[in-house]
Structure formats: structure tokens, C-alpha cells
Coordinates of C-alpha atoms and ligand atoms in Angstrom, one line a residue:
X1 CA 5.9 -11.9 -8.0
X2 CA 6.5 -8.7 -6.0
X3 CA 5.5 -5.4 -7.7
X4 CA 6.5 -2.1 -6.3
X5 CA 6.1 1.5 -7.5
X6 CA 6.2 5.0 -6.1
X7 CA 4.3 8.2 -7.0
X8 CA 4.8 11.8 -5.9
X9 CA 2.0 13.3 -3.9
X10 CA -0.1 16.0 -5.6
X11 CA -3.8 16.4 -6.4
X12 CA -2.7 17.3 -9.9
X13 CA -1.9 13.8 -11.2
X14 CA -2.5 13.8 -14.9
X15 CA -3.5 11.6 -17.8
X16 CA 0.1 10.6 -18.4
X17 CA 0.5 9.4 -14.8
X18 CA -2.8 7.5 -15.2
X19 CA -2.1 5.7 -18.5
X20 CA 1.6 5.3 -18.0
X21 CA 1.7 4.1 -14.4
X22 CA -1.5 4.1 -12.2
X23 CA -3.3 1.6 -14.5
X24 CA -0.2 -0.7 -14.2
X25 CA -0.4 -0.5 -10.4
X26 CA -4.0 -1.7 -10.5
X27 CA -3.1 -4.5 -12.9
X28 CA -0.1 -5.4 -10.7
X29 CA -2.3 -6.0 -7.7
X30 CA -4.1 -8.7 -9.8
X31 CA -0.9 -10.4 -10.9
X32 CA 1.1 -10.4 -7.7
X33 CA 1.9 -8.7 -4.4
X34 CA 1.5 -5.0 -5.1
X35 CA 3.3 -2.5 -2.9
X36 CA 2.7 1.2 -3.7
X37 CA 4.2 4.2 -2.0
X38 CA 3.3 7.9 -2.0
X39 CA 6.8 9.4 -2.0
X40 CA 6.5 12.6 0.1
X41 CA 10.2 12.6 0.8
X42 CA 10.9 12.7 -2.9
X43 CA 8.4 15.6 -3.2
X44 CA 10.6 17.7 -0.8
X45 CA 13.1 18.1 -3.7
X46 CA 10.6 20.5 -5.4
X47 CA 10.5 22.7 -2.3
X48 CA 6.7 22.5 -1.6
X49 CA 4.7 24.4 1.0
X50 CA 4.7 22.2 4.1
X51 CA 0.9 22.2 4.6
X52 CA 0.2 21.7 1.0
X53 CA 2.6 18.7 0.9
X54 CA 0.9 17.1 3.9
X55 CA -2.5 17.5 2.3
X56 CA -1.4 16.3 -1.1
X57 CA -0.6 12.9 0.3
X58 CA -4.4 12.4 1.0
X59 CA -5.2 13.7 -2.5
X60 CA -2.9 11.1 -4.1
X61 CA -4.1 8.3 -1.8
X62 CA -7.7 9.1 -2.7
X63 CA -6.9 9.2 -6.4
X64 CA -5.1 5.8 -6.3
X65 CA -8.0 4.2 -4.4
X66 CA -10.5 5.8 -6.8
X67 CA -8.5 4.4 -9.7
X68 CA -8.9 0.9 -8.4
X69 CA -6.2 0.2 -5.8
X70 CA -7.8 -2.0 -3.1
X71 CA -6.0 -1.6 0.3
X72 CA -7.3 -5.1 1.2
X73 CA -5.4 -6.6 -1.8
X74 CA -2.3 -4.4 -2.0
X75 CA -0.1 -2.3 0.3
X76 CA -0.5 1.4 0.0
X77 CA 1.5 3.7 2.3
X78 CA 3.3 7.0 2.8
X79 CA 7.0 6.8 2.2
X80 CA 8.0 8.8 5.3
X81 CA 6.1 6.5 7.6
X82 CA 8.7 3.7 6.9
X83 CA 12.1 5.1 8.1
X84 CA 13.9 2.2 6.5
X85 CA 13.8 4.0 3.1
X86 CA 15.9 6.9 4.3
X87 CA 18.4 4.6 6.1
X88 CA 18.8 2.4 3.1
X89 CA 19.2 5.5 0.9
X90 CA 22.3 6.6 2.9
X91 CA 23.8 3.1 2.7
X92 CA 23.3 3.1 -1.1
X93 CA 24.7 6.6 -1.5
X94 CA 28.0 4.9 -0.9
X95 CA 27.5 2.5 -3.7
X96 CA 26.3 5.0 -6.3
X97 CA 28.9 7.2 -7.9
X98 CA 28.9 11.0 -8.3
X99 CA 29.4 10.5 -12.0
X100 CA 26.4 8.3 -12.6
X101 CA 24.1 10.5 -10.6
X102 CA 25.3 13.5 -12.5
X103 CA 24.3 11.8 -15.8
X104 CA 20.7 11.3 -14.8
X105 CA 18.5 13.0 -17.4
X106 CA 15.9 14.1 -14.8
X107 CA 18.6 15.7 -12.6
X108 CA 20.1 17.5 -15.5
X109 CA 16.7 18.8 -16.7
X110 CA 15.5 19.9 -13.2
X111 CA 18.8 21.5 -12.2
X112 CA 18.7 23.5 -15.4
X113 CA 15.2 24.7 -14.5
X114 CA 16.0 25.7 -11.0
X115 CA 19.4 27.4 -11.5
X116 CA 19.3 29.7 -8.5
X117 CA 19.1 26.8 -6.0
X118 CA 19.8 23.2 -6.9
X119 CA 19.3 21.2 -3.7
X120 CA 21.5 18.2 -3.0
X121 CA 18.2 16.3 -2.4
X122 CA 17.5 16.6 -6.1
X123 CA 20.9 15.0 -6.8
X124 CA 20.2 12.1 -4.5
X125 CA 16.6 11.6 -5.7
X126 CA 17.5 8.5 -7.7
X127 CA 19.3 6.9 -4.7
X128 CA 16.2 7.3 -2.5
X129 CA 14.2 5.8 -5.4
X130 CA 16.6 2.8 -5.6
X131 CA 16.2 2.4 -1.8
X132 CA 12.4 2.4 -2.2
X133 CA 12.6 -0.4 -4.7
X134 CA 15.4 -2.5 -3.3
X135 CA 14.1 -2.6 0.3
X136 CA 11.2 -4.8 -0.9
X137 CA 13.1 -7.4 -3.0
X138 CA 11.1 -6.1 -5.9
X139 CA 10.7 -8.1 -9.1
X140 CA 8.9 -5.6 -11.2
X141 CA 8.4 -1.8 -11.2
X142 CA 5.5 -0.4 -13.3
X143 CA 6.5 3.1 -14.5
X144 CA 6.2 5.4 -17.5
X145 CA 9.0 5.6 -20.0
X146 CA 10.7 8.6 -18.3
X147 CA 11.6 6.5 -15.3
X148 CA 13.4 3.8 -17.2
X149 CA 16.8 5.4 -16.5
X150 CA 16.2 5.4 -12.8
X151 CA 15.2 1.7 -12.8
X152 CA 18.3 0.9 -14.7
X153 CA 20.4 2.7 -12.2
X154 CA 18.6 0.8 -9.4
X155 CA 19.7 -2.5 -11.0
X156 CA 23.3 -1.2 -11.4
X157 CA 23.4 -0.2 -7.7
X158 CA 21.9 -3.5 -6.6
X159 CA 24.4 -5.5 -8.7
X160 CA 27.3 -3.5 -7.3
X161 CA 26.2 -3.9 -3.8
X162 CA 25.7 -7.6 -4.2
X163 CA 29.1 -8.2 -5.7
X164 CA 30.9 -6.0 -3.1
X165 CA 29.0 -7.1 0.1
X166 CA 27.3 -10.4 -0.8
X167 CA 23.9 -11.3 -2.2
X168 CA 21.4 -8.9 -0.6
X169 CA 19.0 -7.4 -3.2
X170 CA 16.8 -8.9 -5.9
X171 CA 17.4 -7.2 -9.4
X172 CA 14.2 -5.5 -10.4
X173 CA 12.9 -4.9 -14.0
X174 CA 10.8 -2.1 -15.2
X175 CA 7.4 -2.7 -16.7
X176 CA 6.5 -0.1 -19.2
X177 CA 3.1 -0.3 -20.9
X178 CA 3.2 -0.8 -24.7
X179 CA 0.9 2.2 -25.3
X180 CA 0.6 5.2 -23.1
X181 CA 4.1 5.1 -21.6
X182 CA 4.9 8.6 -22.8
X183 CA 1.9 10.9 -23.1
X184 CA 2.8 14.2 -24.5
X185 CA 1.6 17.8 -23.7
X186 CA -1.5 18.7 -25.7
X187 CA -0.2 22.2 -26.5
X188 CA 3.4 21.2 -27.2
X189 CA 3.4 17.5 -28.3
X190 CA 7.2 17.4 -28.4
X191 CA 7.3 17.7 -24.6
X192 CA 6.1 15.1 -22.1
X193 CA 2.9 15.9 -20.2
X194 CA 4.0 17.0 -16.8
X195 CA 2.6 18.5 -13.6
X196 CA 5.4 21.0 -13.3
X197 CA 6.4 21.8 -16.9
X198 CA 3.0 21.7 -18.8
X199 CA 0.7 24.7 -19.1
X200 CA -2.9 24.4 -17.8
X201 CA -4.2 23.7 -21.3
X202 CA -1.4 21.3 -22.1
X203 CA -2.1 18.8 -19.3
X204 CA -5.3 16.9 -18.6
X205 CA -5.7 16.2 -14.9
X206 CA -7.4 13.1 -13.5
X207 CA -9.7 15.4 -11.5
X208 CA -10.6 17.7 -14.4
X209 CA -14.4 17.7 -15.0
X210 CA -15.9 16.6 -18.3
X211 CA -16.3 20.1 -19.8
X212 CA -12.7 21.0 -19.1
X213 CA -11.4 17.8 -20.6
X214 CA -13.5 18.3 -23.7
X215 CA -12.2 21.8 -24.1
X216 CA -8.6 20.8 -23.7
X217 CA -8.9 18.2 -26.4
X218 CA -10.7 20.5 -28.7
X219 CA -7.8 23.0 -28.4
X220 CA -5.1 20.3 -28.7
X221 CA -2.4 21.3 -31.2
X222 CA -2.3 19.1 -34.3
X223 CA -0.1 19.0 -37.3
X224 CA -0.3 19.9 -41.0
X225 CA -2.2 17.4 -43.2
X226 CA -5.5 15.7 -42.6
X227 CA -4.8 12.0 -42.2
X228 CA -5.1 10.3 -38.9
X229 CA -1.9 8.3 -38.9
X230 CA 1.1 8.2 -36.6
X231 CA 4.5 9.5 -37.8
X232 CA 7.6 11.3 -36.6
X233 CA 6.5 14.5 -38.4
X234 CA 3.1 14.3 -36.7
X235 CA 3.7 14.5 -33.0
X236 CA 0.3 16.0 -32.2
X237 CA -1.8 13.4 -34.0
X238 CA 0.4 10.6 -32.9
X239 CA -0.1 11.6 -29.3
X240 CA -3.9 11.8 -29.7
X241 CA -3.9 8.3 -31.4
X242 CA -1.9 6.9 -28.5
X243 CA -4.2 8.5 -25.9
X244 CA -7.3 7.1 -27.7
X245 CA -5.8 3.7 -28.0
X246 CA -4.7 3.6 -24.4
X247 CA -8.0 5.0 -23.1
X248 CA -10.0 2.4 -25.1
X249 CA -7.6 -0.5 -24.6
X250 CA -7.0 -1.2 -28.3
X251 CA -3.8 -1.0 -30.4
X252 CA -3.1 2.4 -32.1
X253 CA -3.6 0.7 -35.5
X254 CA -7.2 0.1 -34.6
X255 CA -7.7 3.8 -34.0
X256 CA -6.0 4.7 -37.3
X257 CA -8.3 2.3 -39.1
X258 CA -11.5 3.5 -37.4
X259 CA -10.7 7.1 -38.3
X260 CA -9.3 6.4 -41.8
X261 CA -12.3 8.2 -43.5
X262 CA -12.7 11.0 -40.9
X263 CA -13.4 14.4 -42.4
X264 CA -10.5 16.1 -40.6
X265 CA -9.0 16.5 -37.2
X266 CA -12.0 18.2 -35.5
X267 CA -14.2 15.2 -35.1
X268 CA -11.3 13.0 -34.2
X269 CA -10.2 15.4 -31.4
X270 CA -13.8 15.3 -30.1
X271 CA -13.8 11.5 -30.1
X272 CA -10.5 11.3 -28.2
X273 CA -11.8 13.8 -25.6
X274 CA -15.0 11.7 -25.2
X275 CA -13.0 8.6 -24.6
X276 CA -10.9 10.3 -21.9
X277 CA -14.0 11.8 -20.3
X278 CA -15.5 8.2 -20.0
X279 CA -12.2 6.8 -18.8
X280 CA -11.7 9.4 -16.0
X281 CA -15.4 10.0 -15.0
X282 CA -15.7 7.0 -12.5
X283 CA -12.3 7.9 -11.0
X284 CA -13.3 11.5 -10.3
X285 CA -16.7 10.3 -8.9
X286 CA -15.1 7.8 -6.5
X287 CA -12.5 10.4 -5.5
X288 CA -15.1 12.8 -4.4
X289 CA -16.5 10.1 -2.0
X290 CA -13.2 9.0 -0.6
X291 CA -11.2 12.3 -0.2
X292 CA -13.3 14.0 2.5
X293 CA -12.7 11.3 5.1
X294 CA -9.1 12.0 6.0
X295 CA -9.2 9.9 9.1
X296 CA -10.2 6.8 7.1
X297 CA -7.4 7.5 4.6
X298 CA -4.9 8.0 7.5
X299 CA -5.9 4.7 9.1
X300 CA -5.5 2.9 5.8
X301 CA -2.1 4.5 5.1
X302 CA -0.9 3.7 8.6
X303 CA -2.0 0.0 8.3
X304 CA -0.1 0.0 4.9
X305 CA 3.0 1.4 6.6
X306 CA 3.0 -1.4 9.2
X307 CA 2.8 -4.1 6.5
X308 CA 5.5 -2.3 4.4
X309 CA 7.9 -2.0 7.4
X310 CA 7.6 -5.6 8.2
X311 CA 8.8 -6.4 4.7
X312 CA 11.5 -3.7 4.4
X313 CA 13.1 -4.0 7.7
X314 CA 14.8 -7.4 7.5
X315 CA 16.4 -6.5 4.1
X316 CA 17.7 -3.2 5.5
X317 CA 19.0 -5.0 8.5
X318 CA 21.0 -7.4 6.2
X319 CA 22.3 -4.4 4.2
X320 CA 23.6 -2.7 7.4
X321 CA 25.2 -5.9 8.6
X322 CA 26.9 -6.6 5.3
X323 CA 28.4 -3.1 5.3
X324 CA 29.7 -3.4 8.8
X325 CA 27.2 -1.1 10.5
X326 CA 26.2 -1.9 14.2
X327 CA 27.8 -4.1 16.9
X328 CA 30.0 -7.2 16.2
X329 CA 27.1 -9.5 17.2
X330 CA 24.0 -8.1 15.6
X331 CA 21.2 -7.8 18.2
Ligands
TYM1 P1 5.8 10.8 -10.6 O1 4.8 11.0 -9.5 O2 6.4 12.0 -11.1 O3 5.2 10.0 -11.7 C1 4.4 8.8 -11.5 C2 4.4 7.9 -12.6 O4 3.8 8.5 -13.8 C3 4.7 8.3 -14.9 N1 4.5 9.4 -15.9 C4 4.1 9.3 -17.1 N2 3.7 8.2 -17.9 C5 3.4 8.5 -19.2 N3 3.3 9.7 -19.7 C6 3.7 10.8 -19.0 N4 3.7 12.0 -19.6 C7 4.1 10.6 -17.7 N5 4.6 11.5 -16.7 C8 4.8 10.7 -15.6 C9 6.1 8.2 -14.4 O5 6.9 7.5 -15.2 C10 5.8 7.5 -13.0 O6 5.8 6.1 -13.2 N6 10.4 9.0 -9.7 C11 9.0 8.6 -9.6 C12 8.5 8.4 -8.2 C13 9.2 7.2 -7.5 C14 9.2 5.8 -7.9 C15 9.9 5.2 -6.8 C16 8.8 5.1 -9.0 C17 9.8 7.3 -6.3 N7 10.3 6.1 -5.9 C18 10.1 3.8 -6.9 C19 9.0 3.8 -9.0 C20 9.7 3.1 -8.0 C21 8.1 9.6 -10.4 O7 8.5 10.1 -11.3 O8 6.9 9.9 -9.9

């Protein structure tokens, strides 16, 4: 079982990233061969400051290790260190259509947000993501709900490639957790929690300290009524129930039951805040030990890249050959 996922570099990874995806990576390394990639090339589509981008790769690597990824048991690397990703991206661009890329929700949303300059990198973002996944003959991709469309596109591209050029890629499936796959903004629970779109109070960051986390939950927007139950008309409370359930590793019904006699939202919000403080505390503590030693992190990413390249390069070589790239007799 080969498990692959990618995550954008930033020190501001949030609770949604943690519950929706990072926990799935850690679990993946127990179930199979886990390969995890810090996607600095994808991050370019947001036009980051170059020095900040470079540093943020260390932030993210330290967060992932602090969260439980063990570089002895999985492969952790920087996307740009393995050039096969960009080469395969270009090959796959010729198998993905303009129409299907135009229909990607994330592209539509982001291009609306940055009207003055929509880079073509943003348009090709999902093709690079498909290349990431397909280069490793991936079986499963742990992601949050928002990435489902990109994984479906990846399958579509793989299938089209295989039928046009011959069997080359495995067809991956997404693995989306039953609870926590879509954590919403604490201030605007109809919007997904996000590093770029959430306000400071709306997002809980993995590296926030306990006092800040408590304050954010205390100030979380709730709905009318008093009952602690989920419902379409109660996005604020439903989100808090999901967060509590995911943080404690119990089904949402158990949280509803536990708080059935609560005297209102105040004490419930406090309890959810406390559960998240306990969940993230060890991650932040380990992060503080790991992050300062950039050389150690570099060495580990570079070993990861060597292992990743050894897996990706034969598949990319086959893809090139199938498409007619290179000399008649492959060297
Ligand atoms: P990124 O870094 O934006 O997000 C990382 C992961 O966090 C999940 N996520 C959420 N889960 C639950 N609730 C939320 N509010 C929430 N917000 C984000 C995302 O679904 C994601 O799994 N495009 C990818 C990066 C990528 C990738 C790949 C993923 C590049 N190549 C190959 C898988 C396979 C992304 O959105 O990263």
C-alpha cells in the first residue's frame, strides 16, 4: 500500500490541516509506505516572498515531524528537490484539457480573489498535483474534503494517459477522514478554515499557544438556540462538535450526548478549546525543539529526496518513452 500526500509550506498550518490531513499522514505511515512532500513549487502560485518561502519549508517540515512523522519510517521531502515532478507535470499538461482545468473550484475561487494578476501557474496547479501523485504509483492520498476534486482529476488524467499511451500509472483514491475533513472558520462557520482566507480569530494555528487557542474558542461564533446538536441551520455549533469529536477521537454523537444537559454554549466552547489545547500542546513543544536545527532538517529532507527520486524516476522515464520523448533506443 503506497500512500502519498502533499502540503504547502507555511508556518501557519492550522487545525483544519491537522485534523483533515496531517493526522492521516501519520496514520498512513503505520499502514503502508508513506511518502510526504512539502510542495514549494505549488506555493509559488501565491506569489510569496522568496526568503519567506525558503524558510517556510523548514517550518512545515518541523511541524510534520512534531506531529508524528518519523523520517525513519516514511519519506519526507521538498518537492523542488525531485525534478521529476516538474517534468511529469509538463507531460501531463498535454493530457489534461483546458476545459477541465477551468472547471476546478479552487482555480475559480483563487482567480476571483486575485483578479489583477492570475498566473498561469495557478491554472496548472492541479496538473502538478497529479504529477506529484502519479510519479509514485500511489494507491491512496490522505487529504481534506476540499482536495477531492483534484484527486478525481488526477484519476481522470491517469486513465486517459493509460488508455492513450499504454498502462503507466496506478489509479489513486482519496482517503478523507470521517470527521474533521472540513473544519470551518470559527468567525464565519460557513467558510472553510484557511491560511489565506480566514481572519486571525477565525483560524486556530497549530503553533498558537494555549492562551490564544482558548481565546479563539471563547470568541467562536455560535448560532441561535441553546442545544448542542448538529444541523444545517447550526453551522457554528456543528463545527465545534466536529472539532471536539475529531480532537478527542470519538464520534460526533458522543459529544452531543455528553453535552446534552449543558447550561448553554459558553461551557461547551470552553471544553472544545481545552480539547484542542491538549491535542496541539505536544506538537508545539516538539516543534520548538526541532525547528532551530535547520541543518538537521535539511539533511533529513535531502535524504528523503534521494529516496523519493529513486521511486519517481523509473515511472517518469516510462511516461516519456510512451509519449515518444527521447531517442529511438532509450539510453
Ligand atoms: P494545503 O497545504 O493547502 O492543505 C494541506 C491539507 O490540509 C487539508 N485542509 C483541510 N482539511 C480540513 N479542514 C480544512 N479547513 C482544511 N484546509 C485544508 C487539505 O485538504 C490538504 O489535504 N493541493 C494540496 C497540496 C498538494 C497535494 C499534492 C495534496 C500538492 N500536491 C498531492 C495531495 C497530493 C493542498 O491543498 O495543500
